[in-house]
Structure formats: structure tokens, C-alpha cells
């Protein structure tokens, strides 16, 4: 299998973190004052070394040798995957964003997300153990009591245990109000209120494995009253810590009943789990033991912290599949000799990168992959602002902007990575359609990213209903202020004029569309074409981020630079222009549909299909 290209271009990372997102400013804040730019570079180098040395070699083998379940119901993963996850723990990468008081190293989220991205560029499934565990432990640290943090979060921070999130059920999917899993109080102990959990959970990534002895499950369930009754809908949903192995060393009543056989993303097992069916209950008493996190009825608000951070990470996973696909396609196009320039009938074949249509496809890939990377890292930077900005108003603004951008950060990379990887296969020609080249697998791996942690359709509903209409467009206007500031600065730069005009025009259209959506009294009509609005917003935001980066590059080009640096920055400017000329025009069509309130799909009778 051909995996020749590097997993990352470190020059891109240096530009984004230092020149564009000003990581040096973050490192001067009290939370991060023990870190230096040199130390951050060393962490990124460590991640890249692990990615290239340990993860690249298992990209294909982890796809072919899927997790398996034996006759005793024990799930086993590829030994090389287990070893790689343990290596990530030994390197301290599970501890990155946590407070020192719980064993963390207090890195910025911006650095943590960059590290995760570098690892995911090598193979997406193995670092997903890290993604889930960090999110699980952060939730427990935020909402759990000190005893729960010590017993269940700190082992995950140290990498001795791994974590999951158990939300979905076979009959409910994303409709969490319809879950059946229930919890009955069973006394209290030093860890808090103890419950017996019974029910079934589906689509649980990392739900069982042999990487670590213990797995800490965060389980959504409906708490029953003393008469055994549960509240319908979402109000009664609570969150419980349900470990595979209890603190006294005995096995909890949790059983893996099946593995889901996936199209891609195969290196991490995806499980159907039964809680409390008596299979692992020596006492014969039904119910897996779990401890309530916080108060009853607060399960969804608590879980949404983990879900929203996971959505940013899913966006990063999609981004890095697109990024790796771009690097592989670029490497192939530079080395594959075929054909001659137009009008030339003899002579040696040229590299296919010389052909205009291949250049077009590569440039589109560059705009998608690097544009997605800027979106995800910008969101990670907002997460750092939310927690460490100097004033309360700055922290509040960052929180509002991040909430607005999260549906786009999750869905835009997922959707457009698929387009980018399609182009990667096309550039490879027939070779790209074979399993001998990695782009085929990357295409399959990415297909999950527009589904898990909330489908693209769910993200669209969230954006229109909760993030735009619910606050009267306030967060949108705050974001628009930043866009206008970039456009104003770019308006005096000759090289950016066409791009600046295109971005400005796109945001004028978006502003008018938001006004229409806010004025619509009927929620169903406003949501009838929410996905079109999400598409338009994602493109408008990425267009702005490209312009903002191009502004940095254009200013730097005024200085004396070597040829490599000039080419790097000129490449960014050309990518910005390409996105402005070929992608931003799509926005009008999407917004025309979103604001027309067309019911051509929503009102179609089922019988007509």
C-alpha cells in the first residue's frame, strides 16, 4: 500500500499557530506560563514522530484485521493498535489539557487539538481512543465530586483506563428523549449516590477492548422514582459513571453482545452493550452499578460538554483525512509521469501535476483541507479564550462564538473532506480505486464523520434553531463584526481585492438570510431547508478564514523572504483566491433555497416516494 507522503506539513502548523492564531499570546497567560514555544515545538515533534513511526504502519492492517469478539464476549483489537494507544499514554498525551492538580500538564486546547490532528493524519481510528477518553475525563472533572474525579477521571488522565460515551440505543438513535435505559437508586457510598443501571446501548466506540483493564463508561439513563416510574422525554435523563471494573476489583454487570462491522474507521471497536442483564452479576442481582454525576435530570446538559468538544474533534478527524489525502495526491501527481503538455506531440512524458485539470483538483483539495484545518484550530483557540481570556466579557464572547461555530466545525470538514478525497482518488486515476493506495481507505474512513456525534442534518437544525433564532442572531452579529474587520483591512491590499470583495458579498447575502430566518414565525418553515443554510454558513466562514490568513501572508510578502517562504505564502494567497472564485458563488444558491422556505421536500406525501 502506498503511504509515501508525510502526515503533515509542519510549515502549515507553524504558520497557523504562531503567525495567525498567536499562540505566544496564549502562553503568556497564567494557566500556560510553564510552557514555552520551544516546549510546544517539542510536543508537536513528539506527536509527529509517533504518528510516522507507530501509526502510519498500522493504517492498513487495522483496517483489514478488525476488532473481534471471542466466545466469552471479550473484545480484542489489533495488538499494534493496543500498543500504540499505550504509547500515547506513556507520552503523557492523555494529560494534555487537564489541571496539574489532577495530574494534567495544562496545555492549551489549541495545542491538544493540533497534536490530535497530527496523530489522526496517520490513522484516524487509533487516536480516537484518546479523543473519547479526554472528553470523558474532562466531563467528570467538571461535574463530578472529588471522589469520582480521583477514582474515575485521574486513571484516564494517566492513561491507565480509557473512556466512552454511551448515549444512543437501537430504537432511539439521536432521539435521546426516547431512550429506555433506566437507573434505580441503590444507596450511597463515598463515591456518591449509587444506582443500578439496566438497558441497552448501541454504537459505542471503544465500548470494549483489551487495551486497558478498565473502561469508564458515561451512561445516559432515566432515573426512576421510588415507585419505579420515569419521566418521559429528556427531563428525566441523568448521567452515570459505570466502570467495567468496579473499585473493589470485581467485574461490573456490563456485556458486549455484538460488534458493528463498519465501512471504515475499523481500528477502534464499535459495540452493542447490555447493562445489567445479569451475565456478569455473581450476586444474581440485576443492574450494573453506576454513580450519579451531579444531580438527577442534568444528564443532557452535562453530556453536551463532552459532545460539543467531541464535535470539534470529529471536525479535526475529517480535516486530517482530507489533509493526508491532499498530501498523498500531491505526492502522486508530482511523481506520476503521463502525457505531454497541450500542443506537444513528442518528447518525454511530464508529471501529471503539469496538467491544468490536475492542478485544479489539487488546488481545490488544498482549499478544502487547509480551510478545514483553519476552522477547527480557530474553534480550539476560542475554547482557550472561553477559559483563559483576561476579562469576563471576552470569555463570554468566545463562548457564544464557539457555540455558533461548532455545528460548522463539525459538519463542514466532514462534508468537504469527502469531496476532497473524491478528488484524491480521481487524481490517482485507476490506482486510486484500488486498495494498493491509501486514498481508497481514507475515503471510507471519512464517511462516518458526517454521521457520528450528530449528523449533518442535526447540526443544521442546531445552527438555525438554537444558535441563530434562539438568541435573535446576537452571536451571528458578533461574528460578522470580526468578518467586517478582516474585510476592511484587506480592502487596501491590491492582491486581495477580488477575494475581499467576494467574501464581503457573501456575508451581505448571509446577513439578509439571517434576517429572513429570524422574521419567520413558523419554526418548521424556518428549518425546512436548514442544511442549505448550514452549507452557506460553513462556506462563508471558511472564505473569511482564508481571507484572514491571506492578509497575514500578503503583509509578510512585503519583507525580504527566501524562495521557499515566498512560494508558501503565495500558495496561500492563490488558495484564498481560488476559494473566493470557485466556492463562494455556491452560497447564493444555498441561501436562495434556505430563505424561500420551499416545502418541495418537507411537504411531499410519503406515498409519492
Coordinates of C-alpha atoms in Angstrom, one line a residue:
X1 CA 0.0 0.0 0.0
X2 CA 1.4 3.4 -0.9
X3 CA 1.6 5.8 2.1
X4 CA 4.7 7.7 0.9
X5 CA 3.7 11.2 1.8
X6 CA 4.3 12.8 5.1
X7 CA 1.5 13.0 7.6
X8 CA 1.7 16.8 8.0
X9 CA 3.4 19.9 6.6
X10 CA 4.9 21.4 9.7
X11 CA 5.2 24.8 8.0
X12 CA 1.4 24.9 7.8
X13 CA 1.2 24.2 11.6
X14 CA 3.8 26.8 12.4
X15 CA 2.0 29.4 10.3
X16 CA -1.4 28.7 11.8
X17 CA -0.3 28.5 15.4
X18 CA 2.3 31.3 15.6
X19 CA 1.5 33.8 12.8
X20 CA -2.2 33.5 12.6
X21 CA -3.6 32.3 15.9
X22 CA -0.9 34.0 18.1
X23 CA -0.1 31.0 20.4
X24 CA 2.6 33.1 22.0
X25 CA -0.1 35.4 23.5
X26 CA -1.8 32.3 25.0
X27 CA 1.5 31.1 26.5
X28 CA 1.8 34.3 28.5
X29 CA -1.4 33.7 30.4
X30 CA -1.2 32.3 33.9
X31 CA -2.6 28.8 33.1
X32 CA 0.0 28.2 30.4
X33 CA 3.0 30.1 31.8
X34 CA 5.0 26.9 32.4
X35 CA 5.1 26.2 28.7
X36 CA 7.4 27.8 26.1
X37 CA 7.3 28.0 22.3
X38 CA 10.3 25.6 22.3
X39 CA 8.4 23.2 24.5
X40 CA 5.3 23.3 22.3
X41 CA 7.5 22.5 19.3
X42 CA 8.9 19.5 21.1
X43 CA 5.4 18.2 21.8
X44 CA 4.4 18.6 18.2
X45 CA 7.6 16.8 17.1
X46 CA 6.9 14.0 19.5
X47 CA 3.4 13.6 18.1
X48 CA 4.7 13.6 14.5
X49 CA 7.3 11.1 15.4
X50 CA 4.7 8.7 17.0
X51 CA 2.4 9.3 14.0
X52 CA 5.0 8.5 11.4
X53 CA 6.8 5.7 13.3
X54 CA 4.0 3.9 15.0
X55 CA 0.7 4.9 13.4
X56 CA 1.4 5.1 9.7
X57 CA 2.4 1.4 9.6
X58 CA -0.9 0.2 11.1
X59 CA -3.2 2.3 8.9
X60 CA -3.9 -0.6 6.6
X61 CA -3.5 -3.6 9.0
X62 CA -6.0 -2.0 11.4
X63 CA -8.5 -1.8 8.5
X64 CA -8.0 -5.4 7.5
X65 CA -7.7 -7.0 10.9
X66 CA -10.8 -5.7 12.6
X67 CA -11.6 -6.0 16.3
X68 CA -13.0 -9.4 17.1
X69 CA -15.1 -10.8 19.9
X70 CA -14.4 -14.3 21.3
X71 CA -16.8 -16.9 22.7
X72 CA -16.6 -15.4 26.2
X73 CA -17.7 -12.0 24.9
X74 CA -14.2 -10.4 25.2
X75 CA -13.3 -7.9 22.5
X76 CA -9.8 -7.8 21.2
X77 CA -8.1 -5.2 19.0
X78 CA -5.1 -5.5 16.8
X79 CA -2.1 -5.8 19.2
X80 CA -0.3 -3.0 17.3
X81 CA -3.3 -0.7 18.0
X82 CA -3.3 -1.5 21.7
X83 CA 0.5 -0.9 21.8
X84 CA 0.1 2.5 20.1
X85 CA -2.6 3.6 22.4
X86 CA -0.5 2.7 25.4
X87 CA 2.4 4.6 23.9
X88 CA 0.2 7.7 23.6
X89 CA -0.5 7.3 27.3
X90 CA 3.2 6.8 28.2
X91 CA 3.9 10.0 26.2
X92 CA 1.6 11.9 28.5
X93 CA -0.8 12.9 25.7
X94 CA -3.9 11.9 27.7
X95 CA -3.0 14.5 30.3
X96 CA -2.5 17.4 27.9
X97 CA -5.4 19.8 28.8
X98 CA -6.0 18.9 32.4
X99 CA -5.2 20.9 35.5
X100 CA -1.9 20.0 37.2
X101 CA -3.9 19.3 40.4
X102 CA -5.4 16.1 38.7
X103 CA -2.2 15.0 37.0
X104 CA -2.5 17.2 33.9
X105 CA 0.0 19.4 32.1
X106 CA -2.3 22.4 31.3
X107 CA -1.6 22.7 27.6
X108 CA -3.8 25.0 25.5
X109 CA -6.6 23.3 23.7
X110 CA -5.1 24.7 20.6
X111 CA -2.0 22.5 21.1
X112 CA -4.0 19.5 22.2
X113 CA -6.2 19.7 19.0
X114 CA -3.1 20.1 16.9
X115 CA -1.5 17.0 18.4
X116 CA -4.7 15.1 17.9
X117 CA -4.8 16.2 14.3
X118 CA -1.2 15.1 13.6
X119 CA -2.0 11.7 15.0
X120 CA -5.2 11.4 13.0
X121 CA -3.4 12.2 9.8
X122 CA -1.6 8.9 10.2
X123 CA -4.6 6.8 11.1
X124 CA -7.9 8.1 12.4
X125 CA -9.1 5.2 14.5
X126 CA -6.3 4.7 17.0
X127 CA -6.2 8.4 18.3
X128 CA -10.0 8.2 18.7
X129 CA -9.3 6.3 22.0
X130 CA -7.6 9.5 23.1
X131 CA -10.4 11.7 21.9
X132 CA -13.1 9.8 23.8
X133 CA -11.0 9.4 27.0
X134 CA -10.0 13.0 27.3
X135 CA -13.7 14.1 26.7
X136 CA -14.9 11.6 29.3
X137 CA -12.4 12.6 32.0
X138 CA -13.0 16.3 31.4
X139 CA -16.7 15.9 32.0
X140 CA -16.0 14.0 35.3
X141 CA -13.6 16.7 36.4
X142 CA -16.1 19.4 35.6
X143 CA -19.2 17.9 37.1
X144 CA -18.1 15.0 39.3
X145 CA -17.3 15.1 43.0
X146 CA -13.7 14.9 44.3
X147 CA -14.0 11.2 45.0
X148 CA -15.3 10.5 41.5
X149 CA -12.5 12.6 40.0
X150 CA -9.9 10.6 41.9
X151 CA -11.4 7.2 41.2
X152 CA -12.5 7.6 37.6
X153 CA -11.0 10.7 35.9
X154 CA -7.4 10.5 37.1
X155 CA -6.8 7.0 35.9
X156 CA -8.0 8.2 32.4
X157 CA -5.7 11.2 32.6
X158 CA -2.8 8.9 33.3
X159 CA -3.9 6.5 30.6
X160 CA -4.5 3.5 32.9
X161 CA -8.1 3.4 31.9
X162 CA -10.0 4.5 28.8
X163 CA -13.4 6.1 28.5
X164 CA -16.6 6.1 26.4
X165 CA -19.8 8.0 25.9
X166 CA -23.0 5.8 25.9
X167 CA -25.9 7.8 24.6
X168 CA -27.6 6.0 21.7
X169 CA -29.9 3.0 21.7
X170 CA -31.0 0.8 18.9
X171 CA -34.6 2.2 18.9
X172 CA -33.7 5.8 19.7
X173 CA -30.6 6.8 17.7
X174 CA -30.2 10.6 18.1
X175 CA -33.6 11.0 19.7
X176 CA -32.4 10.8 23.2
X177 CA -35.8 11.5 24.8
X178 CA -36.7 8.0 23.6
X179 CA -34.0 6.1 25.4
X180 CA -35.1 3.2 27.6
X181 CA -32.1 2.6 29.8
X182 CA -33.2 3.2 33.4
X183 CA -31.4 3.8 36.8
X184 CA -32.8 2.9 40.2
X185 CA -31.2 4.3 43.3
X186 CA -29.3 1.7 45.3
X187 CA -28.0 3.7 48.3
X188 CA -25.0 5.9 48.8
X189 CA -21.3 5.4 49.4
X190 CA -18.1 7.6 49.4
X191 CA -18.3 7.9 45.6
X192 CA -21.8 9.4 45.8
X193 CA -25.3 8.3 45.0
X194 CA -25.2 4.7 43.7
X195 CA -27.7 3.3 41.2
X196 CA -28.5 0.1 39.4
X197 CA -28.4 0.6 35.6
X198 CA -30.4 -1.6 33.2
X199 CA -30.7 -1.2 29.5
X200 CA -29.0 -1.5 26.1
X201 CA -26.6 1.0 24.3
X202 CA -25.7 0.9 20.7
X203 CA -22.9 2.4 18.5
X204 CA -20.4 2.7 21.4
X205 CA -17.0 3.4 20.1
X206 CA -14.3 1.8 22.4
X207 CA -17.2 0.1 24.3
X208 CA -15.0 -2.9 25.0
X209 CA -11.4 -3.9 24.2
X210 CA -8.2 -5.3 25.6
X211 CA -6.1 -2.1 25.6
X212 CA -6.7 -1.4 29.3
X213 CA -8.2 -3.5 32.0
X214 CA -10.8 -0.9 32.9
X215 CA -13.2 1.2 30.8
X216 CA -15.1 4.1 32.3
X217 CA -18.5 4.4 30.6
X218 CA -20.5 7.6 30.9
X219 CA -24.1 6.4 30.5
X220 CA -27.3 8.4 29.9
X221 CA -30.3 6.8 31.6
X222 CA -33.6 7.8 33.0
X223 CA -33.7 7.9 36.8
X224 CA -36.7 6.1 38.2
X225 CA -38.7 7.4 41.3
X226 CA -39.3 5.1 44.3
X227 CA -42.3 3.6 42.5
X228 CA -40.2 2.8 39.5
X229 CA -41.7 5.4 37.3
X230 CA -39.6 7.5 34.9
X231 CA -40.2 10.9 33.4
X232 CA -41.0 10.9 29.6
X233 CA -38.8 12.9 27.2
X234 CA -35.5 14.4 28.1
X235 CA -36.2 16.0 31.5
X236 CA -35.5 12.8 33.5
X237 CA -32.3 11.9 31.7
X238 CA -29.3 11.7 34.1
X239 CA -25.7 10.9 33.7
X240 CA -23.9 8.0 35.4
X241 CA -20.3 6.7 35.7
X242 CA -20.5 3.0 35.1
X243 CA -17.0 1.4 35.1
X244 CA -16.3 -2.0 33.5
X245 CA -14.3 -2.9 36.7
X246 CA -15.6 -1.7 40.0
X247 CA -13.3 0.0 42.6
X248 CA -13.2 -3.3 44.6
X249 CA -11.8 -5.1 41.5
X250 CA -15.0 -7.1 40.6
X251 CA -16.5 -7.1 37.1
X252 CA -19.5 -4.8 36.7
X253 CA -22.6 -6.2 35.0
X254 CA -21.8 -5.0 31.5
X255 CA -21.7 -7.2 28.5
X256 CA -20.8 -6.8 24.9
X257 CA -23.4 -8.6 22.8
X258 CA -22.1 -7.7 19.3
X259 CA -19.6 -5.7 17.3
X260 CA -20.7 -3.5 14.5
X261 CA -18.9 -4.1 11.2
X262 CA -18.1 -0.8 9.7
X263 CA -17.4 0.5 6.3
X264 CA -14.3 2.3 7.6
X265 CA -12.8 3.6 10.8
X266 CA -12.2 0.0 11.7
X267 CA -9.3 0.2 14.1
X268 CA -11.5 1.1 17.1
X269 CA -14.3 -1.4 18.0
X270 CA -17.9 -0.2 17.9
X271 CA -20.1 -2.2 20.3
X272 CA -23.6 -3.0 21.3
X273 CA -23.6 -3.2 25.1
X274 CA -26.0 -4.6 27.6
X275 CA -26.1 -3.0 31.1
X276 CA -27.5 -5.1 33.9
X277 CA -28.7 -8.2 32.1
X278 CA -27.2 -10.4 34.9
X279 CA -24.5 -12.0 32.8
X280 CA -21.7 -10.6 34.9
X281 CA -23.6 -10.4 38.2
X282 CA -22.3 -13.1 40.6
X283 CA -24.8 -12.0 43.3
X284 CA -27.6 -12.6 40.9
X285 CA -28.9 -9.1 41.5
X286 CA -29.8 -7.3 38.2
X287 CA -28.2 -4.0 37.3
X288 CA -24.8 -2.6 36.5
X289 CA -23.5 -0.4 39.3
X290 CA -23.1 3.3 38.5
X291 CA -22.7 6.6 40.3
X292 CA -24.8 9.7 39.6
X293 CA -22.8 12.7 38.2
X294 CA -24.2 15.9 39.8
X295 CA -28.0 15.9 40.1
X296 CA -30.7 13.9 38.6
X297 CA -32.2 15.3 35.4
X298 CA -28.9 17.1 34.4
X299 CA -27.6 14.4 32.1
X300 CA -28.0 16.1 28.8
X301 CA -26.5 19.5 29.7
X302 CA -23.6 17.6 31.2
X303 CA -23.1 15.3 28.3
X304 CA -23.3 18.2 25.8
X305 CA -19.9 19.4 27.2
X306 CA -18.4 16.2 26.0
X307 CA -20.4 16.1 22.8
X308 CA -19.5 19.6 21.8
X309 CA -15.8 19.1 22.4
X310 CA -16.1 15.7 20.5
X311 CA -17.7 17.5 17.6
X312 CA -14.7 19.8 17.3
X313 CA -12.5 16.6 17.4
X314 CA -14.7 14.9 14.7
X315 CA -14.1 18.0 12.6
X316 CA -10.4 17.6 13.2
X317 CA -10.6 13.9 12.2
X318 CA -12.3 14.8 8.9
X319 CA -9.9 17.6 8.3
X320 CA -6.8 15.4 8.7
X321 CA -8.2 12.7 6.4
X322 CA -8.7 15.4 3.8
X323 CA -5.2 16.8 4.6
X324 CA -3.5 13.4 4.3
X325 CA -5.4 12.7 1.1
X326 CA -4.2 16.0 -0.3
X327 CA -0.6 15.2 0.6
X328 CA -0.8 11.8 -1.0
X329 CA -2.4 13.1 -4.2
X330 CA 0.2 15.9 -4.4
X331 CA 3.0 13.3 -4.0
X332 CA 1.4 11.0 -6.6
X333 CA 0.9 13.9 -9.1
X334 CA 4.5 15.0 -8.8
X335 CA 5.8 11.5 -9.5
X336 CA 3.4 10.0 -11.9
X337 CA 4.6 10.6 -15.5
X338 CA 1.9 10.6 -18.1
X339 CA 1.0 12.6 -21.2
X340 CA 2.5 15.8 -22.6
X341 CA 1.6 19.5 -22.5
X342 CA -1.2 20.6 -24.9
X343 CA 0.3 21.0 -28.4
X344 CA 3.4 18.9 -27.7
X345 CA 3.3 15.6 -29.6
X346 CA 6.7 14.1 -28.7
X347 CA 9.3 14.0 -26.0
X348 CA 9.3 12.6 -22.5
X349 CA 6.1 12.4 -20.6
X350 CA 5.6 15.0 -17.9
X351 CA 4.4 14.7 -14.3
X352 CA 0.6 14.9 -14.2
X353 CA 0.8 17.8 -11.9
X354 CA 1.7 19.8 -15.0
X355 CA -1.8 19.2 -16.5
X356 CA -4.3 22.1 -15.8
X357 CA -7.1 19.8 -14.6
X358 CA -4.9 18.1 -12.1
X359 CA -3.8 21.5 -10.9
X360 CA -7.4 22.5 -10.5
X361 CA -8.2 19.4 -8.4
X362 CA -5.1 19.8 -6.3
X363 CA -5.9 23.4 -5.6
X364 CA -9.5 22.5 -4.6
X365 CA -8.1 19.9 -2.3
X366 CA -5.8 22.4 -0.7
X367 CA -8.6 24.9 -0.1
X368 CA -10.8 22.3 1.5
X369 CA -8.1 20.6 3.7
X370 CA -6.3 23.8 4.8
X371 CA -9.5 25.7 5.1
X372 CA -11.0 23.0 7.3
X373 CA -7.8 23.0 9.4
X374 CA -8.1 26.7 10.0
X375 CA -11.7 26.3 11.0
X376 CA -11.0 23.6 13.6
X377 CA -8.0 25.3 15.1
X378 CA -9.8 28.7 15.2
X379 CA -12.5 26.9 17.2
X380 CA -9.9 25.4 19.5
X381 CA -8.5 28.8 20.0
X382 CA -11.9 30.1 21.0
X383 CA -12.2 27.3 23.6
X384 CA -8.9 28.6 25.1
X385 CA -10.4 32.1 25.1
X386 CA -13.5 30.8 26.8
X387 CA -11.5 29.5 29.7
X388 CA -8.5 31.9 29.9
X389 CA -9.3 35.3 28.3
X390 CA -8.4 38.2 30.7
X391 CA -12.0 39.5 31.2
X392 CA -15.4 38.0 31.8
X393 CA -16.8 39.7 28.7
X394 CA -14.1 38.3 26.5
X395 CA -14.7 34.8 27.9
X396 CA -18.5 35.2 27.3
X397 CA -18.0 36.3 23.7
X398 CA -15.7 33.4 23.0
X399 CA -18.3 31.0 24.4
X400 CA -21.0 32.5 22.2
X401 CA -18.9 32.4 19.1
X402 CA -17.8 28.9 19.7
X403 CA -21.3 27.7 20.2
X404 CA -22.3 29.3 16.9
X405 CA -19.3 27.8 15.0
X406 CA -19.5 24.3 16.5
X407 CA -22.1 22.9 14.1
X408 CA -20.0 24.2 11.2
X409 CA -16.7 23.0 12.7
X410 CA -18.2 19.5 13.0
X411 CA -20.0 19.3 9.7
X412 CA -18.1 21.4 7.1
X413 CA -14.8 19.4 7.3
X414 CA -16.8 16.1 7.3
X415 CA -18.8 17.0 4.1
X416 CA -16.0 18.7 2.2
X417 CA -13.3 16.2 3.2
X418 CA -15.4 13.7 1.3
X419 CA -15.3 15.9 -1.8
X420 CA -11.6 16.4 -1.3
X421 CA -10.9 12.7 -1.0
X422 CA -13.1 12.0 -4.1
X423 CA -10.7 14.4 -5.9
X424 CA -7.7 12.5 -4.4
X425 CA -9.0 9.2 -5.9
X426 CA -9.6 11.0 -9.2
X427 CA -6.0 12.3 -9.3
X428 CA -4.7 8.8 -8.7
X429 CA -6.9 7.5 -11.6
X430 CA -7.5 3.8 -11.6
X431 CA -4.8 3.3 -9.0
X432 CA -6.9 5.4 -6.5
X433 CA -9.8 2.9 -6.9
X434 CA -7.6 0.1 -5.6
X435 CA -6.6 -0.9 -2.1
X436 CA -3.0 -0.6 -3.1
X437 CA -3.2 3.2 -2.4
X438 CA -4.3 4.7 0.9
X439 CA -6.8 7.3 -0.6
X440 CA -9.4 4.5 -1.0
X441 CA -9.3 3.8 2.7
X442 CA -9.3 7.4 3.7
X443 CA -12.5 7.9 1.6
X444 CA -14.2 5.1 3.5
X445 CA -12.8 6.2 6.9
X446 CA -14.2 9.7 6.5
X447 CA -17.7 8.7 5.6
X448 CA -18.6 8.3 9.3
X449 CA -17.7 11.8 10.1
X450 CA -20.9 13.3 8.8
X451 CA -22.9 10.8 10.8
X452 CA -21.5 10.3 14.3
X453 CA -21.7 12.9 17.1
X454 CA -24.8 14.3 15.4
X455 CA -25.5 14.0 11.6
X456 CA -25.1 17.0 9.3
X457 CA -28.9 17.4 9.3
X458 CA -28.9 17.6 13.1
X459 CA -26.1 20.2 13.0
X460 CA -28.2 22.2 10.6
X461 CA -31.2 22.2 12.9
X462 CA -28.9 23.1 15.8
X463 CA -27.5 26.0 13.9
X464 CA -30.7 27.5 12.7
X465 CA -32.9 26.9 15.8
X466 CA -30.6 27.1 18.8
X467 CA -27.6 29.1 17.5
X468 CA -29.3 31.8 15.3
X469 CA -33.0 32.1 16.1
X470 CA -32.9 31.5 19.9
X471 CA -30.5 34.4 20.6
X472 CA -32.0 36.7 18.0
X473 CA -28.9 36.5 15.8
X474 CA -26.7 38.1 18.5
X475 CA -23.8 35.6 18.1
X476 CA -24.0 35.9 14.4
X477 CA -23.7 39.7 14.5
X478 CA -20.6 39.3 16.8
X479 CA -19.0 37.0 14.2
X480 CA -20.0 39.4 11.4
X481 CA -18.1 42.1 13.2
X482 CA -14.9 40.1 13.0
X483 CA -15.5 39.4 9.4
X484 CA -16.0 43.1 8.6
X485 CA -12.8 43.9 10.4
X486 CA -10.9 41.5 8.2
X487 CA -12.6 42.8 5.0
X488 CA -11.7 46.4 6.0
X489 CA -8.1 45.5 6.5
X490 CA -7.9 43.6 3.2
X491 CA -9.6 46.3 1.2
X492 CA -6.4 48.2 0.9
X493 CA -4.4 45.2 -0.3
X494 CA -4.3 45.1 -4.1
X495 CA -3.5 41.3 -4.2
X496 CA -6.6 40.6 -2.0
X497 CA -9.1 42.8 -3.6
X498 CA -11.0 40.2 -5.6
X499 CA -11.1 37.8 -2.6
X500 CA -12.1 40.5 -0.2
X501 CA -15.0 41.6 -2.5
X502 CA -16.2 38.0 -2.8
X503 CA -16.1 37.5 1.0
X504 CA -17.9 40.8 1.6
X505 CA -20.6 40.0 -0.9
X506 CA -21.1 36.5 0.6
X507 CA -21.6 37.9 4.1
X508 CA -24.1 40.5 2.8
X509 CA -26.2 37.7 1.4
X510 CA -25.8 35.7 4.7
X511 CA -26.9 38.7 6.7
X512 CA -30.0 39.1 4.6
X513 CA -30.8 35.4 5.0
X514 CA -30.4 35.5 8.8
X515 CA -32.9 38.4 8.9
X516 CA -35.4 36.2 6.9
X517 CA -34.9 33.3 9.3
X518 CA -35.3 35.5 12.4
X519 CA -38.5 37.0 11.0
X520 CA -40.2 33.6 10.2
X521 CA -42.7 32.8 13.0
X522 CA -43.2 29.2 12.0
X523 CA -40.3 27.1 13.3
X524 CA -40.9 24.3 10.9
X525 CA -40.8 26.6 7.9
X526 CA -37.6 28.1 9.2
X527 CA -36.0 24.7 9.5
X528 CA -37.3 23.3 6.2
X529 CA -34.0 23.9 4.4
X530 CA -31.7 24.2 7.3
X531 CA -29.0 22.1 5.7
X532 CA -28.7 24.6 2.8
X533 CA -28.2 27.4 5.4
X534 CA -25.5 25.3 7.2
X535 CA -23.7 24.8 3.8
X536 CA -23.8 28.5 3.1
X537 CA -22.6 29.4 6.6
X538 CA -19.7 27.0 6.5
X539 CA -18.5 28.2 3.2
X540 CA -18.9 31.9 4.2
X541 CA -16.9 31.3 7.4
X542 CA -14.1 29.3 5.6
X543 CA -14.0 32.0 3.0
X544 CA -13.4 34.6 5.7
X545 CA -10.8 32.5 7.4
X546 CA -8.9 32.1 4.1
X547 CA -9.0 35.9 3.7
X548 CA -7.8 36.5 7.2
X549 CA -4.8 34.2 6.6
X550 CA -4.1 35.7 3.2
X551 CA -3.9 39.1 4.9
X552 CA -1.1 37.8 7.2
X553 CA 0.7 36.3 4.2
X554 CA 0.4 39.4 2.0
X555 CA 1.8 41.6 4.7
X556 CA 4.8 39.2 5.1
X557 CA 5.5 39.3 1.4
X558 CA 6.5 42.9 1.8
X559 CA 9.6 41.7 3.6
X560 CA 12.7 40.0 2.1
X561 CA 11.9 36.3 2.1
X562 CA 13.7 33.3 0.6
X563 CA 12.1 31.5 -2.3
X564 CA 10.5 28.8 -0.2
X565 CA 8.8 31.2 2.1
X566 CA 7.5 33.3 -0.8
X567 CA 6.1 30.2 -2.5
X568 CA 4.5 29.1 0.7
X569 CA 2.7 32.5 1.2
X570 CA 1.9 32.9 -2.5
X571 CA 0.3 29.5 -2.3
X572 CA -2.0 30.6 0.5
X573 CA -3.0 33.7 -1.5
X574 CA -3.8 31.7 -4.5
X575 CA -5.8 29.2 -2.5
X576 CA -7.8 32.1 -1.0
X577 CA -8.5 33.5 -4.4
X578 CA -9.5 30.0 -5.7
X579 CA -11.9 29.5 -2.9
X580 CA -13.4 33.0 -3.4
X581 CA -13.8 32.5 -7.2
X582 CA -15.0 28.8 -7.3
X583 CA -16.6 28.1 -3.9
X584 CA -18.2 31.3 -2.6
X585 CA -20.5 31.6 -5.6
X586 CA -22.3 28.5 -4.3
X587 CA -23.6 30.5 -1.3
X588 CA -26.2 32.4 -3.2
X589 CA -27.9 29.2 -4.4
X590 CA -28.0 27.7 -0.9
X591 CA -29.3 30.9 0.6
X592 CA -32.0 31.3 -2.1
X593 CA -33.2 27.8 -1.1
X594 CA -32.9 28.5 2.7
X595 CA -34.9 31.7 2.5
X596 CA -37.5 30.6 0.0
X597 CA -39.0 28.3 2.7
X598 CA -39.6 25.9 -0.1
X599 CA -41.6 22.9 1.0
X600 CA -40.9 20.8 -2.1
X601 CA -39.3 18.2 0.1
X602 CA -40.8 18.7 3.5
X603 CA -44.4 18.6 2.3
X604 CA -44.0 15.7 0.0
X605 CA -46.5 12.9 0.9
X606 CA -44.8 9.7 1.8
X607 CA -46.8 7.8 -0.8
X608 CA -45.2 9.8 -3.6
X609 CA -41.7 8.4 -3.0

